[in-house]
Amino acid sequence: MRLSIVVTTAESRFSAVAFRGDLAGNLARVKRLGYQGVELSFRDPKTVDVAGLKVLLEKHDLPVVALATGRAWGEDRLSFTDRDPAVRQRTSVRVAEYLDLARDLNAMIILGLIRGRIPDGVKPAVARRWARDAIRRAADTGARHDIRLVIEPINRYETNFLYNIDETLAFLEEVDRPNVGILADTFHMNIEDASISGSLQRAGRSLFHVHVADSNRWAPGCGHLDFTEVLATLHAMRYSGYVSVECLPKPDPESCPRIAIATLRKAASLAARRR
Ligand code: LER
Ligand code: MN
């Protein structure tokens, strides 16, 4: 099992990140702590100095396992389900720019909050169709460069559709593209899914990526989730992707990534003893 962690730049409004700002320093620390990859989030992919970023990543031998797109929603309110067709169009343009960056970095693309919310007065089936068609177009562009995309079920307090794995699996069937899969996040699953292990198993081969945070969204080990069970389930499924830490910088920014990796390593060795 390979472990990665989310790293973002200072201005991001998204709070569930242990590392923000000072990319060079953070990548060095991520590597020292023993993580094997990073997940990056940029508001505007066009502003990224790709060559400089690659030098830094190579220096620390850290692949970018996934590229998040949520800041396009969080900071620019771009989404696939906006009632304004011009906003939906701008969202597709931004996602195409994320795909360009993903191709350069050999990363997968996360479609979380950028799917948006079903707007008041718009039929859910219509908004789902807008999202489905936009994701199909992005998937077809991605497929030309071997890029995979993941849809993340997100809890009801942050969005109003695609909350849990089963609902997202049904949506995935509608999308019907082999390079689109699921990102399962233990924090959201703890709120919305009846059984974390059961949902992971049902996701099966569609599970392309995993986020881990504890029940309170603090570092794994600081809440009541059973990560031994989660990792044993992933192993039994022959999940071969990364397990990526996406949690609040709690109990404090310094100890959070240390506690997270120690918890996950211990859980992995306990899970191995169950086999
Ligand atoms: C992003 O990966 C996530 O989990 C969401 O909570 C974004 O708000
Ligand atoms: Mn997540």
Coordinates of C-alpha atoms and ligand atoms in Angstrom, one line a residue:
M1 CA 0.0 0.0 0.0
R2 CA 1.4 3.4 -1.0
L3 CA 0.7 6.5 1.0
S4 CA 0.3 10.0 -0.3
I5 CA -0.8 13.3 1.3
V6 CA -2.6 16.5 0.1
V7 CA -0.5 19.6 -0.4
T8 CA -1.8 22.9 -1.4
T9 CA -0.8 26.5 -1.8
A10 CA -1.3 29.1 0.9
E11 CA -4.4 30.9 -0.4
S12 CA -6.6 27.8 -0.7
R13 CA -9.8 28.1 1.3
F14 CA -10.2 24.3 1.6
S15 CA -9.3 23.4 5.2
A16 CA -8.7 19.7 5.2
V17 CA -5.0 19.9 4.3
A18 CA -2.0 19.3 6.5
F19 CA 0.5 21.1 4.2
R20 CA -0.1 24.6 2.7
G21 CA 2.1 27.3 1.3
D22 CA 5.9 26.9 0.8
L23 CA 5.7 24.0 -1.7
A24 CA 9.5 23.3 -1.8
G25 CA 9.7 23.0 2.0
N26 CA 6.5 21.0 2.2
L27 CA 7.6 18.5 -0.4
A28 CA 10.9 18.0 1.5
R29 CA 8.9 17.3 4.7
V30 CA 6.5 15.0 3.0
K31 CA 9.4 13.0 1.7
R32 CA 11.2 13.0 5.1
L33 CA 8.0 11.7 6.8
G34 CA 8.0 8.7 4.4
Y35 CA 5.0 9.5 2.1
Q36 CA 5.5 8.1 -1.4
G37 CA 3.4 10.6 -3.4
V38 CA 1.5 13.9 -3.2
E39 CA -1.9 15.1 -4.3
L40 CA -1.8 18.7 -5.4
S41 CA -4.5 21.4 -5.7
F42 CA -4.3 24.6 -7.8
R43 CA -6.9 27.2 -8.4
D44 CA -5.9 27.9 -11.9
P45 CA -3.7 25.3 -13.6
K46 CA -2.6 27.8 -16.3
T47 CA -0.6 29.7 -13.7
V48 CA 1.5 26.7 -12.7
D49 CA 5.2 26.7 -13.5
V50 CA 5.2 23.1 -14.8
A51 CA 9.0 22.9 -15.4
G52 CA 9.8 24.3 -11.9
L53 CA 7.3 22.0 -10.3
K54 CA 8.7 18.9 -12.1
V55 CA 12.2 19.8 -10.9
L56 CA 11.0 20.0 -7.3
L57 CA 9.0 16.7 -7.6
E58 CA 12.0 14.9 -9.2
K59 CA 14.3 16.2 -6.5
H60 CA 12.2 14.6 -3.8
D61 CA 11.2 11.6 -6.0
L62 CA 7.5 12.3 -5.3
P63 CA 4.9 11.5 -8.0
V64 CA 1.7 13.6 -8.2
V65 CA -0.9 10.9 -7.7
A66 CA -3.9 13.1 -8.2
L67 CA -4.8 16.7 -9.1
A68 CA -7.7 18.2 -7.2
T69 CA -10.1 20.6 -9.0
G70 CA -12.2 21.7 -6.0
R71 CA -10.7 25.2 -5.8
A72 CA -12.3 26.1 -9.1
W73 CA -15.6 25.7 -7.3
G74 CA -14.5 26.9 -3.8
E75 CA -12.9 30.1 -5.1
D76 CA -14.4 30.7 -8.6
R77 CA -17.8 29.0 -8.2
L78 CA -17.2 27.0 -11.4
S79 CA -19.4 23.9 -11.6
F80 CA -21.0 21.4 -14.1
T81 CA -24.4 22.1 -12.6
D82 CA -24.7 25.8 -12.6
R83 CA -28.0 27.0 -14.1
D84 CA -26.0 29.4 -16.3
P85 CA -24.8 27.7 -19.5
A86 CA -21.9 30.2 -19.7
V87 CA -20.6 29.1 -16.3
R88 CA -21.0 25.4 -17.3
Q89 CA -19.0 26.1 -20.4
R90 CA -16.2 27.9 -18.4
T91 CA -16.1 24.9 -16.0
S92 CA -15.4 22.6 -18.9
V93 CA -12.7 24.9 -20.2
R94 CA -11.1 24.9 -16.7
V95 CA -11.3 21.1 -16.5
A96 CA -9.6 20.9 -19.9
E97 CA -6.8 23.0 -18.5
Y98 CA -6.6 20.7 -15.5
L99 CA -6.3 17.8 -17.9
D100 CA -3.4 19.5 -19.7
L101 CA -1.6 19.8 -16.4
A102 CA -2.6 16.2 -15.4
R103 CA -1.0 15.0 -18.7
D104 CA 2.2 16.9 -17.9
L105 CA 2.3 15.5 -14.4
N106 CA 1.0 12.0 -15.2
A107 CA -1.7 12.4 -12.5
M108 CA -5.4 11.6 -12.3
I109 CA -8.1 14.2 -12.0
I110 CA -10.4 14.5 -9.0
L111 CA -14.0 15.6 -9.7
G112 CA -15.4 16.5 -6.3
L113 CA -17.2 19.7 -5.6
I114 CA -16.7 20.9 -9.1
R115 CA -19.8 18.8 -10.0
G116 CA -21.6 21.6 -8.1
R117 CA -25.0 21.4 -6.5
I118 CA -28.4 20.8 -8.0
P119 CA -29.8 24.4 -8.2
D120 CA -33.2 25.3 -6.7
G121 CA -35.8 25.0 -9.4
V122 CA -33.7 22.7 -11.7
K123 CA -34.9 19.1 -12.0
P124 CA -32.3 16.7 -10.4
A125 CA -32.4 14.6 -13.6
V126 CA -31.5 17.7 -15.7
A127 CA -28.6 18.7 -13.4
R128 CA -27.3 15.1 -13.4
R129 CA -27.4 15.1 -17.2
W130 CA -25.4 18.4 -17.3
A131 CA -22.8 16.8 -15.0
R132 CA -22.8 13.4 -16.9
D133 CA -22.3 15.1 -20.3
A134 CA -19.5 17.3 -19.0
I135 CA -17.8 14.4 -17.3
R136 CA -18.1 12.3 -20.5
R137 CA -16.4 15.1 -22.5
A138 CA -13.6 15.4 -20.0
A139 CA -13.2 11.6 -19.9
D140 CA -12.9 11.4 -23.7
T141 CA -10.2 14.2 -23.7
G142 CA -8.5 12.4 -20.8
A143 CA -8.6 9.0 -22.6
R144 CA -6.5 10.4 -25.4
H145 CA -3.7 10.9 -23.0
D146 CA -4.3 7.9 -20.7
I147 CA -5.6 10.2 -17.9
R148 CA -8.1 8.7 -15.4
L149 CA -10.7 10.8 -13.6
V150 CA -12.4 10.1 -10.3
I151 CA -15.8 11.2 -9.0
E152 CA -15.8 11.7 -5.2
P153 CA -19.0 11.1 -3.2
I154 CA -19.2 14.0 -0.8
N155 CA -21.4 14.3 2.3
R156 CA -24.8 16.1 2.3
Y157 CA -23.5 19.1 4.2
E158 CA -21.2 20.1 1.2
T159 CA -23.3 19.1 -1.8
N160 CA -26.8 17.9 -2.6
F161 CA -26.1 14.9 -4.9
L162 CA -23.8 11.9 -5.1
Y163 CA -23.3 11.5 -1.4
N164 CA -22.4 7.9 -1.1
I165 CA -20.7 5.1 -3.0
D166 CA -23.8 3.3 -4.2
E167 CA -25.4 6.5 -5.6
T168 CA -22.1 7.3 -7.3
L169 CA -21.7 3.8 -8.7
A170 CA -25.1 4.2 -10.3
F171 CA -24.1 7.6 -11.8
L172 CA -20.8 6.0 -13.0
E173 CA -22.9 3.6 -15.0
E174 CA -24.7 6.5 -16.7
V175 CA -21.3 8.2 -17.4
D176 CA -20.1 4.9 -18.9
R177 CA -16.5 5.7 -19.5
P178 CA -13.8 3.2 -18.5
N179 CA -11.3 5.9 -17.4
V180 CA -13.8 7.3 -14.9
G181 CA -13.9 5.7 -11.4
I182 CA -14.6 6.5 -7.8
L183 CA -12.6 8.3 -5.1
A184 CA -13.7 7.0 -1.7
D185 CA -13.1 9.4 1.3
T186 CA -13.4 7.8 4.7
F187 CA -14.6 11.1 6.3
H188 CA -17.6 11.4 3.9
M189 CA -18.2 7.6 4.0
N190 CA -18.4 7.7 7.8
I191 CA -21.3 10.2 7.5
E192 CA -23.1 8.7 4.5
D193 CA -22.3 5.0 3.9
A194 CA -23.9 2.2 6.1
S195 CA -20.6 0.3 6.0
I196 CA -17.2 1.6 4.9
S197 CA -15.9 -1.8 4.1
G198 CA -19.1 -2.9 2.3
S199 CA -19.1 0.2 0.1
L200 CA -15.4 -0.2 -0.7
Q201 CA -16.0 -3.8 -1.8
R202 CA -19.0 -2.8 -3.9
A203 CA -16.9 -0.1 -5.6
G204 CA -14.5 -2.9 -6.5
R205 CA -12.5 -2.3 -9.7
S206 CA -14.1 1.2 -10.0
L207 CA -12.2 2.3 -7.0
F208 CA -9.3 4.3 -8.4
H209 CA -8.4 6.4 -5.4
V210 CA -8.9 6.7 -1.6
H211 CA -8.8 9.7 0.8
V212 CA -8.3 9.0 4.5
A213 CA -9.2 11.2 7.5
D214 CA -10.6 10.1 10.8
S215 CA -14.3 10.5 11.8
N216 CA -13.7 14.1 12.9
R217 CA -11.6 14.8 9.9
W218 CA -8.5 15.0 12.1
A219 CA -5.4 12.8 11.2
P220 CA -6.2 9.1 11.1
G221 CA -5.7 7.8 14.7
C222 CA -7.5 10.9 16.2
G223 CA -11.1 9.7 15.9
H224 CA -13.0 6.4 16.0
L225 CA -12.6 4.9 12.5
D226 CA -11.0 1.5 12.2
F227 CA -8.2 1.9 9.7
T228 CA -7.0 -1.7 10.2
E229 CA -10.4 -2.8 8.8
V230 CA -10.2 -0.2 5.9
L231 CA -6.7 -1.3 4.9
A232 CA -7.5 -5.0 5.3
T233 CA -10.5 -4.5 3.0
L234 CA -8.5 -2.6 0.4
H235 CA -5.8 -5.4 0.5
A236 CA -8.4 -8.1 0.1
M237 CA -9.8 -6.3 -3.0
R238 CA -6.3 -6.1 -4.4
Y239 CA -6.6 -2.3 -4.5
S240 CA -3.4 -1.1 -6.0
G241 CA -3.8 2.7 -5.9
Y242 CA -2.7 5.2 -3.3
V243 CA -4.2 5.9 0.1
S244 CA -4.0 9.7 0.4
V245 CA -4.2 11.6 3.7
E246 CA -6.7 14.5 3.4
C247 CA -7.4 15.8 6.8
L248 CA -7.6 19.0 8.9
P249 CA -4.2 20.0 10.3
K250 CA -5.3 18.5 13.6
P251 CA -4.4 18.0 16.4
D252 CA -1.8 20.5 15.1
P253 CA -0.1 21.1 11.7
E254 CA 3.2 19.7 12.9
S255 CA 2.1 16.4 14.4
C256 CA -0.9 15.7 12.0
P257 CA 1.1 14.2 9.1
R258 CA 3.3 12.2 11.5
I259 CA 0.3 10.8 13.4
A260 CA -1.4 10.0 10.1
I261 CA 1.5 8.0 8.6
A262 CA 2.2 6.2 11.9
T263 CA -1.5 5.2 12.3
L264 CA -1.7 4.0 8.7
R265 CA 1.6 2.0 8.9
K266 CA 0.5 0.3 12.1
A267 CA -3.0 -0.4 10.6
A268 CA -1.3 -1.9 7.5
S269 CA 0.8 -4.2 9.6
L270 CA -2.2 -5.3 11.8
A271 CA -4.2 -5.8 8.6
A272 CA -1.4 -8.0 7.2
R273 CA -1.6 -10.3 10.3
R274 CA -5.3 -10.9 9.6
R275 CA -4.5 -12.5 6.3
Ligands
LER1 C1 -12.3 16.9 -1.3 O1 -11.5 15.8 -1.6 C2 -13.3 16.6 -0.3 O2 -13.2 15.6 0.4 C3 -14.4 17.6 0.0 O3 -14.7 17.6 1.3 C4 -14.1 19.0 -0.6 O4 -14.9 19.9 0.1
MN2 MN -11.8 14.0 -0.1

